[in-house]
Tab-separated table of C-alpha atoms in Angstrom:
chain	number	residue	atom	x	y	z
A	1	MET	CA	9.223	-13.635	-26.746
A	2	ARG	CA	11.582	-11.080	-25.202
A	3	VAL	CA	9.730	-8.548	-23.067
A	4	ALA	CA	11.042	-5.469	-21.260
A	5	ILE	CA	9.001	-3.822	-18.505
A	6	VAL	CA	10.090	-0.374	-17.367
A	7	GLY	CA	8.895	0.357	-13.839
A	8	GLY	CA	9.253	-1.429	-10.534
A	9	GLY	CA	5.992	-0.388	-8.885
A	10	ILE	CA	3.132	-2.722	-8.115
A	11	ALA	CA	1.911	-2.706	-11.734
A	12	GLY	CA	5.311	-3.503	-13.262
A	13	ALA	CA	6.181	-6.109	-10.640
A	14	LEU	CA	2.920	-8.032	-10.997
A	15	LEU	CA	3.015	-7.814	-14.796
A	16	ALA	CA	6.565	-9.245	-14.823
A	17	TRP	CA	5.508	-12.076	-12.499
A	18	ARG	CA	2.444	-12.849	-14.624
A	19	ALA	CA	4.315	-12.709	-17.938
A	20	VAL	CA	7.163	-15.014	-16.933
A	21	ARG	CA	4.676	-17.610	-15.611
A	22	ALA	CA	2.219	-17.424	-18.509
A	23	PRO	CA	1.677	-20.528	-20.690
A	24	GLY	CA	4.566	-20.601	-23.116
A	25	GLY	CA	6.314	-18.053	-20.952
A	26	ALA	CA	8.402	-15.088	-21.945
A	27	ALA	CA	11.947	-13.925	-21.378
A	28	VAL	CA	11.233	-10.923	-19.164
A	29	GLU	CA	13.575	-8.128	-18.115
A	30	LEU	CA	12.405	-5.578	-15.551
A	31	PHE	CA	13.946	-2.126	-15.188
A	32	THR	CA	13.274	-0.708	-11.728
A	33	ASP	CA	15.576	2.267	-11.207
A	34	GLY	CA	14.374	5.809	-11.730
A	35	THR	CA	10.690	4.909	-11.801
A	36	GLY	CA	9.942	4.758	-8.101
A	37	GLY	CA	11.350	5.673	-4.746
A	38	ARG	CA	10.461	6.556	-1.230
A	39	ALA	CA	7.321	8.458	-2.258
A	40	ASP	CA	6.092	6.345	-5.174
A	41	ALA	CA	2.408	5.443	-5.098
A	42	SER	CA	3.047	1.760	-4.335
A	43	ARG	CA	4.966	2.676	-1.192
A	44	VAL	CA	2.605	5.300	0.251
A	45	SER	CA	-0.825	4.112	-0.932
A	46	GLY	CA	-3.443	3.580	1.739
A	47	GLY	CA	-4.317	0.348	-0.079
A	48	LEU	CA	-8.136	0.466	0.088
A	49	VAL	CA	-9.627	-2.464	-1.818
A	50	ARG	CA	-13.325	-2.922	-2.489
A	51	GLY	CA	-15.499	-4.203	-5.287
A	52	PHE	CA	-18.015	-1.372	-5.517
A	53	GLU	CA	-17.482	1.656	-7.753
A	54	PRO	CA	-20.171	4.138	-8.900
A	55	THR	CA	-20.277	2.701	-12.432
A	56	VAL	CA	-20.644	-0.826	-13.725
A	57	ALA	CA	-17.567	-0.412	-15.950
A	58	ALA	CA	-15.350	0.475	-12.986
A	59	THR	CA	-16.909	-2.051	-10.613
A	60	GLY	CA	-16.084	-5.129	-12.703
A	61	PRO	CA	-12.262	-4.857	-12.543
A	62	ALA	CA	-12.286	-3.897	-8.851
A	63	ALA	CA	-14.613	-6.736	-7.826
A	64	GLU	CA	-12.738	-9.272	-9.950
A	65	SER	CA	-9.407	-8.230	-8.442
A	66	LEU	CA	-10.693	-8.383	-4.866
A	67	ALA	CA	-12.239	-11.800	-5.489
A	68	GLU	CA	-8.888	-13.080	-6.759
A	69	ILE	CA	-7.060	-11.791	-3.676
A	70	ARG	CA	-9.605	-13.346	-1.324
A	71	GLY	CA	-9.489	-16.649	-3.205
A	72	SER	CA	-5.688	-16.993	-3.154
A	73	ASP	CA	-3.686	-17.894	-0.047
A	74	LEU	CA	-0.588	-16.638	-1.851
A	75	LEU	CA	-2.009	-13.211	-2.757
A	76	ARG	CA	-3.530	-12.726	0.693
A	77	GLU	CA	-0.129	-13.387	2.245
A	78	TRP	CA	1.766	-11.241	-0.251
A	79	SER	CA	-0.581	-8.280	0.093
A	80	GLY	CA	-1.279	-8.468	3.834
A	81	TYR	CA	-4.988	-8.322	3.024
A	82	ARG	CA	-7.225	-7.448	5.956
A	83	GLU	CA	-10.986	-7.765	5.585
A	84	THR	CA	-12.660	-4.911	7.434
A	85	GLY	CA	-15.710	-4.106	5.329
A	86	ALA	CA	-16.216	-0.773	3.596
A	87	LEU	CA	-18.784	1.972	3.110
A	88	TYR	CA	-19.357	3.968	-0.093
A	89	VAL	CA	-21.752	6.932	0.228
A	90	LEU	CA	-23.189	8.322	-3.021
A	91	PRO	CA	-25.011	11.598	-3.664
A	92	ALA	CA	-28.777	11.901	-3.599
A	93	GLY	CA	-30.412	10.346	-6.642
A	94	ALA	CA	-27.539	8.008	-7.483
A	95	ASP	CA	-28.466	4.476	-8.494
A	96	ALA	CA	-26.213	1.930	-6.806
A	97	ARG	CA	-28.191	-1.173	-7.705
A	98	GLU	CA	-26.470	-2.241	-10.941
A	99	PRO	CA	-22.886	-1.857	-9.650
A	100	ALA	CA	-23.913	-3.653	-6.437
A	101	GLU	CA	-25.216	-6.548	-8.526
A	102	VAL	CA	-21.842	-6.761	-10.273
A	103	VAL	CA	-20.122	-6.942	-6.878
A	104	ASP	CA	-22.431	-9.778	-5.870
A	105	ALA	CA	-21.583	-11.688	-9.044
A	106	TYR	CA	-17.930	-11.851	-7.940
A	107	LEU	CA	-18.408	-11.651	-4.160
A	108	PRO	CA	-21.800	-13.175	-3.301
A	109	GLY	CA	-23.518	-11.545	-0.343
A	110	SER	CA	-20.950	-8.783	-0.043
A	111	ALA	CA	-22.849	-5.635	-1.131
A	112	GLU	CA	-25.942	-4.134	0.476
A	113	VAL	CA	-27.587	-0.897	-0.680
A	114	VAL	CA	-28.799	1.207	2.255
A	115	GLY	CA	-30.490	4.589	2.591
A	116	ARG	CA	-29.470	7.731	4.447
A	117	ASP	CA	-31.112	6.722	7.718
A	118	GLY	CA	-29.420	3.350	7.646
A	119	VAL	CA	-26.008	4.975	7.180
A	120	MET	CA	-26.508	7.512	9.965
A	121	GLY	CA	-27.826	4.840	12.314
A	122	ALA	CA	-24.820	2.550	11.839
A	123	PHE	CA	-21.921	4.938	11.187
A	124	PRO	CA	-20.728	8.171	12.857
A	125	PHE	CA	-21.971	10.640	10.242
A	126	ARG	CA	-23.500	13.750	11.781
A	127	THR	CA	-25.368	14.657	8.623
A	128	LEU	CA	-25.873	13.551	5.027
A	129	PRO	CA	-27.960	15.061	2.231
A	130	ALA	CA	-31.536	13.866	2.026
A	131	ASP	CA	-32.060	10.815	-0.199
A	132	SER	CA	-28.377	9.848	-0.090
A	133	VAL	CA	-27.698	6.178	-0.739
A	134	ALA	CA	-24.758	4.020	0.210
A	135	VAL	CA	-23.301	0.580	-0.335
A	136	VAL	CA	-22.093	-1.389	2.661
A	137	GLU	CA	-19.604	-3.984	1.457
A	138	ARG	CA	-18.691	-6.893	3.728
A	139	HIS	CA	-15.825	-8.360	1.695
A	140	ALA	CA	-13.649	-5.266	1.441
A	141	GLY	CA	-10.687	-3.948	3.356
A	142	HIS	CA	-7.134	-2.928	2.654
A	143	ILE	CA	-3.805	-4.299	1.475
A	144	SER	CA	-0.214	-3.087	1.541
A	145	PRO	CA	0.659	-2.284	-2.103
A	146	HIS	CA	4.328	-1.975	-1.136
A	147	ARG	CA	4.316	-5.409	0.477
A	148	LEU	CA	2.577	-6.901	-2.577
A	149	ARG	CA	5.059	-5.217	-4.914
A	150	THR	CA	8.038	-6.493	-2.894
A	151	ALA	CA	6.730	-10.071	-2.850
A	152	ALA	CA	5.960	-10.014	-6.579
A	153	LEU	CA	9.447	-8.699	-7.378
A	154	ARG	CA	11.017	-11.472	-5.340
A	155	ALA	CA	8.851	-14.140	-6.963
A	156	ALA	CA	9.442	-12.754	-10.465
A	157	ALA	CA	13.214	-12.843	-9.988
A	158	GLY	CA	12.921	-16.391	-8.624
A	159	ALA	CA	10.980	-17.404	-11.738
A	160	GLY	CA	13.702	-16.092	-14.058
A	161	VAL	CA	12.932	-12.387	-14.582
A	162	ILE	CA	16.162	-10.424	-15.015
A	163	VAL	CA	16.000	-7.290	-12.879
A	164	HIS	CA	18.040	-4.277	-14.009
A	165	GLU	CA	18.799	-1.407	-11.679
A	166	ALA	CA	20.315	0.681	-14.476
A	167	PRO	CA	18.408	3.966	-15.000
A	168	VAL	CA	16.378	4.121	-18.215
A	169	GLY	CA	17.074	7.119	-20.421
A	170	GLU	CA	14.333	6.548	-22.984
A	171	VAL	CA	12.313	3.959	-24.850
A	172	THR	CA	12.152	3.809	-28.634
A	173	ARG	CA	9.785	2.488	-31.273
A	174	ASP	CA	12.121	-0.356	-32.308
A	175	PRO	CA	10.968	-1.316	-29.611
A	176	ALA	CA	14.003	-0.831	-27.390
A	177	VAL	CA	15.103	0.442	-24.027
A	178	ARG	CA	17.986	2.888	-23.997
A	179	THR	CA	19.746	2.973	-20.636
A	180	ALA	CA	21.267	6.118	-19.190
A	181	ASP	CA	24.768	4.921	-20.144
A	182	GLY	CA	23.741	4.821	-23.837
A	183	ARG	CA	23.124	1.095	-24.382
A	184	ALA	CA	20.190	0.235	-26.667
A	185	LEU	CA	18.540	-3.062	-25.725
A	186	ARG	CA	15.977	-4.368	-28.235
A	187	TYR	CA	12.966	-6.548	-27.406
A	188	ASP	CA	9.842	-7.963	-29.006
A	189	ARG	CA	7.669	-5.989	-26.572
A	190	VAL	CA	8.425	-2.977	-24.359
A	191	VAL	CA	5.959	-1.923	-21.662
A	192	VAL	CA	6.281	1.349	-19.769
A	193	ALA	CA	4.737	0.713	-16.352
A	194	ALA	CA	6.429	3.584	-14.558
A	195	GLY	CA	3.342	5.017	-12.851
A	196	ALA	CA	3.662	8.741	-12.252
A	197	TRP	CA	7.021	8.741	-14.068
A	198	THR	CA	5.425	7.450	-17.296
A	199	PRO	CA	4.508	10.820	-18.904
A	200	LYS	CA	7.976	12.169	-18.094
A	201	LEU	CA	9.706	9.153	-19.661
A	202	LEU	CA	7.507	9.233	-22.770
A	203	ALA	CA	8.149	12.955	-23.268
A	204	ARG	CA	11.892	12.411	-22.854
A	205	SER	CA	11.623	9.647	-25.452
A	206	ARG	CA	9.803	11.984	-27.884
A	207	LEU	CA	6.782	9.703	-27.791
A	208	PRO	CA	3.137	10.753	-27.394
A	209	VAL	CA	2.027	11.005	-23.770
A	210	ALA	CA	-1.273	9.501	-24.973
A	211	GLY	CA	-3.687	11.110	-22.543
A	212	LEU	CA	-1.655	10.282	-19.437
A	213	ARG	CA	-0.946	12.975	-16.843
A	214	THR	CA	0.098	13.208	-13.233
A	215	LYS	CA	-1.943	14.371	-10.264
A	216	HIS	CA	-1.015	15.101	-6.666
A	217	ILE	CA	-2.428	12.682	-4.074
A	218	GLN	CA	-2.067	12.703	-0.308
A	219	TYR	CA	-3.607	11.623	2.958
A	220	SER	CA	-3.087	12.624	6.581
A	221	LEU	CA	-2.841	10.491	9.676
A	222	CYS	CA	-5.381	12.087	11.992
A	223	GLU	CA	-6.557	11.710	15.554
A	224	ALA	CA	-10.344	11.482	15.350
A	225	PRO	CA	-12.879	9.519	17.445
A	226	LEU	CA	-14.616	7.647	14.612
A	227	GLU	CA	-15.839	4.526	16.402
A	228	GLY	CA	-17.465	1.969	14.152
A	229	LEU	CA	-16.173	3.452	10.897
A	230	GLY	CA	-13.952	1.353	8.651
A	231	PRO	CA	-12.688	2.153	5.141
A	232	PHE	CA	-15.065	4.632	3.518
A	233	VAL	CA	-15.668	7.028	0.647
A	234	ASP	CA	-18.159	9.887	0.917
A	235	GLU	CA	-18.825	11.448	-2.480
A	236	ASN	CA	-20.846	14.264	-0.898
A	237	SER	CA	-17.861	15.727	0.947
A	238	GLY	CA	-15.093	14.076	-1.060
A	239	LEU	CA	-13.634	12.518	2.089
A	240	TYR	CA	-12.137	9.046	2.035
A	241	GLY	CA	-10.126	7.104	4.564
A	242	ARG	CA	-9.571	4.058	6.712
A	243	PRO	CA	-8.481	3.232	10.262
A	244	HIS	CA	-4.735	3.088	10.860
A	245	GLU	CA	-2.970	0.390	12.817
A	246	ASP	CA	-1.801	2.775	15.553
A	247	GLY	CA	-5.344	3.833	16.434
A	248	GLY	CA	-5.479	6.916	14.235
A	249	PHE	CA	-7.390	7.403	11.007
A	250	LEU	CA	-6.033	8.003	7.495
A	251	LEU	CA	-8.126	10.742	5.892
A	252	GLY	CA	-7.871	12.432	2.516
A	253	LEU	CA	-9.584	14.624	-0.055
A	254	PRO	CA	-9.027	14.711	-3.828
A	255	SER	CA	-6.403	17.208	-4.941
A	256	ASP	CA	-6.827	19.623	-7.843
A	257	ARG	CA	-3.091	19.855	-8.607
A	258	TRP	CA	-2.354	18.401	-12.047
A	259	GLY	CA	0.922	18.020	-13.901
A	260	VAL	CA	3.034	17.643	-10.776
A	261	ASP	CA	6.624	16.382	-10.985
A	262	PRO	CA	6.891	13.022	-9.170
A	263	ASP	CA	10.471	13.843	-8.204
A	264	THR	CA	9.497	16.993	-6.286
A	265	THR	CA	6.188	16.044	-4.669
A	266	ALA	CA	5.653	17.597	-1.239
A	267	PRO	CA	2.698	17.732	1.174
A	268	ASP	CA	0.044	20.379	0.520
A	269	GLU	CA	-0.610	21.812	3.975
A	270	ALA	CA	-3.682	23.747	2.810
A	271	LEU	CA	-5.229	20.493	1.576
A	272	ALA	CA	-4.436	18.833	4.910
A	273	ARG	CA	-6.261	21.646	6.718
A	274	ARG	CA	-9.279	21.205	4.421
A	275	VAL	CA	-9.320	17.498	5.271
A	276	ALA	CA	-9.556	18.287	8.986
A	277	GLU	CA	-12.228	20.948	8.441
A	278	SER	CA	-14.303	18.651	6.252
A	279	ALA	CA	-14.042	15.752	8.710
A	280	ARG	CA	-15.123	17.968	11.608
A	281	ARG	CA	-18.157	19.108	9.603
A	282	VAL	CA	-19.172	15.632	8.392
A	283	PHE	CA	-18.621	13.741	11.633
A	284	GLY	CA	-19.032	16.479	14.234
A	285	VAL	CA	-15.939	15.413	16.202
A	286	PRO	CA	-12.555	17.008	16.938
A	287	VAL	CA	-9.931	16.135	14.301
A	288	ALA	CA	-6.188	16.734	14.727
A	289	VAL	CA	-3.877	16.312	11.732
A	290	GLY	CA	-0.584	14.553	12.355
A	291	ARG	CA	1.759	13.318	9.632
A	292	THR	CA	0.809	13.998	6.000
A	293	VAL	CA	2.058	11.733	3.212
A	294	ALA	CA	2.199	13.073	-0.341
A	295	SER	CA	2.777	11.364	-3.652
A	296	CYS	CA	1.343	11.503	-7.154
A	297	ASP	CA	-0.065	9.021	-9.592
A	298	CYS	CA	-0.693	8.658	-13.293
A	299	TYR	CA	-4.222	9.446	-14.475
A	300	HIS	CA	-6.005	8.624	-17.705
A	301	ASP	CA	-9.424	9.548	-19.071
A	302	PRO	CA	-11.224	7.191	-19.047
A	303	ALA	CA	-9.599	5.914	-15.873
A	304	GLY	CA	-8.319	2.376	-15.659
A	305	LEU	CA	-5.132	0.397	-15.253
A	306	GLU	CA	-4.753	-1.400	-18.565
A	307	LEU	CA	-2.337	-2.212	-21.347
A	308	ARG	CA	-2.459	0.565	-23.961
A	309	SER	CA	-0.653	0.483	-27.295
A	310	LEU	CA	1.721	3.214	-28.441
A	311	GLY	CA	2.528	1.365	-31.656
A	312	PRO	CA	3.811	-2.061	-32.733
A	313	GLY	CA	5.410	-3.742	-29.737
A	314	LEU	CA	5.307	-0.638	-27.537
A	315	HIS	CA	2.801	-0.227	-24.694
A	316	THR	CA	2.004	1.512	-21.437
A	317	PHE	CA	0.560	-0.169	-18.372
A	318	THR	CA	-0.565	2.614	-16.055
A	319	GLY	CA	-3.427	5.115	-15.719
A	320	GLY	CA	-5.106	3.669	-12.633
A	321	SER	CA	-5.903	7.231	-11.580
A	322	GLY	CA	-5.114	6.751	-7.902
A	323	GLY	CA	-7.060	3.489	-7.660
A	324	ALA	CA	-4.655	0.917	-9.096
A	325	ALA	CA	-4.421	-1.012	-5.800
A	326	LYS	CA	-8.076	-2.017	-6.250
A	327	THR	CA	-7.621	-3.452	-9.751
A	328	VAL	CA	-3.947	-4.352	-10.245
A	329	VAL	CA	-4.273	-8.074	-9.524
A	330	ALA	CA	-6.862	-8.707	-12.238
A	331	ALA	CA	-5.478	-6.004	-14.553
A	332	SER	CA	-1.973	-7.510	-14.540
A	333	ARG	CA	-3.339	-10.941	-15.428
A	334	LYS	CA	-5.294	-9.527	-18.386
A	335	ALA	CA	-2.352	-7.367	-19.488
A	336	ALA	CA	0.028	-10.329	-19.491
A	337	ALA	CA	-2.395	-12.396	-21.594
A	338	ALA	CA	-2.837	-9.542	-24.093
A	339	LEU	CA	0.892	-8.846	-24.234
A	340	LEU	CA	1.797	-12.432	-25.076
A	341	ALA	CA	-1.126	-13.155	-27.407
């Protein structure tokens, strides 16, 4: 089977590596140019990985992916995985028990549900709403998506994947890839795994965007005395973050900017100021914003990095909605199996 994958981010790289090594194999060609760059999500992602998510449906892929990383010497080395633990704080009234049980199925002993007092006694939160609940996850931490992508690209090429740097002009229903110089290259399967560039490429190809859209994402490297706090998400304030290697703390808030152009993404200074204000309120400590890193990612409703069909032989593999680092290892394995079935 001849397979073309358009996109050299973490999703495309891992899918190419999986597909060329699958039983029976495939002749895989990977097109990397024009679908990434200095600010693509794989390069700038904070790389938080955990098993727990607020719903059972989202928890399964994340926990499965993390378990695979932890169980593989190769993937731990490729990704630079560091186990630090993680905290996920939910709003009052949320039920964390079922998702926590899913985490424990993949990562036994990892997840513990704790109440508001337990969170405030162990972590530097100044205040939380009454009856808040949280999940403390032992086997969680962070990876370098860029490092994982680079290693997967190298391994894929070593296993026989042909890597093209020629820009892709469009994809067609043949299925085929048309390069910017006008060549039409036909395949048995074409997968667009171009991340935030996917909607733009599909529109240019006069193909349905299929519920995919871009959204601005960013985080700021802050100076903040947050002793004892590792990677965390606080749904009450929207804050998320993790410690940085230089002693600072990466902090972010969700953006409300949709439909952004991945080629012109720039930091939102107002959002960076809101991050600092929110962190001061939640933790009661001084917070100084340093460098802010901006990018965008491809979102889908419902969220999830998975292989989606656009027609016979034509697919997308994106839509992780800012969380692809948590699921890409397991998602790429499943996508390769489905693609070659």
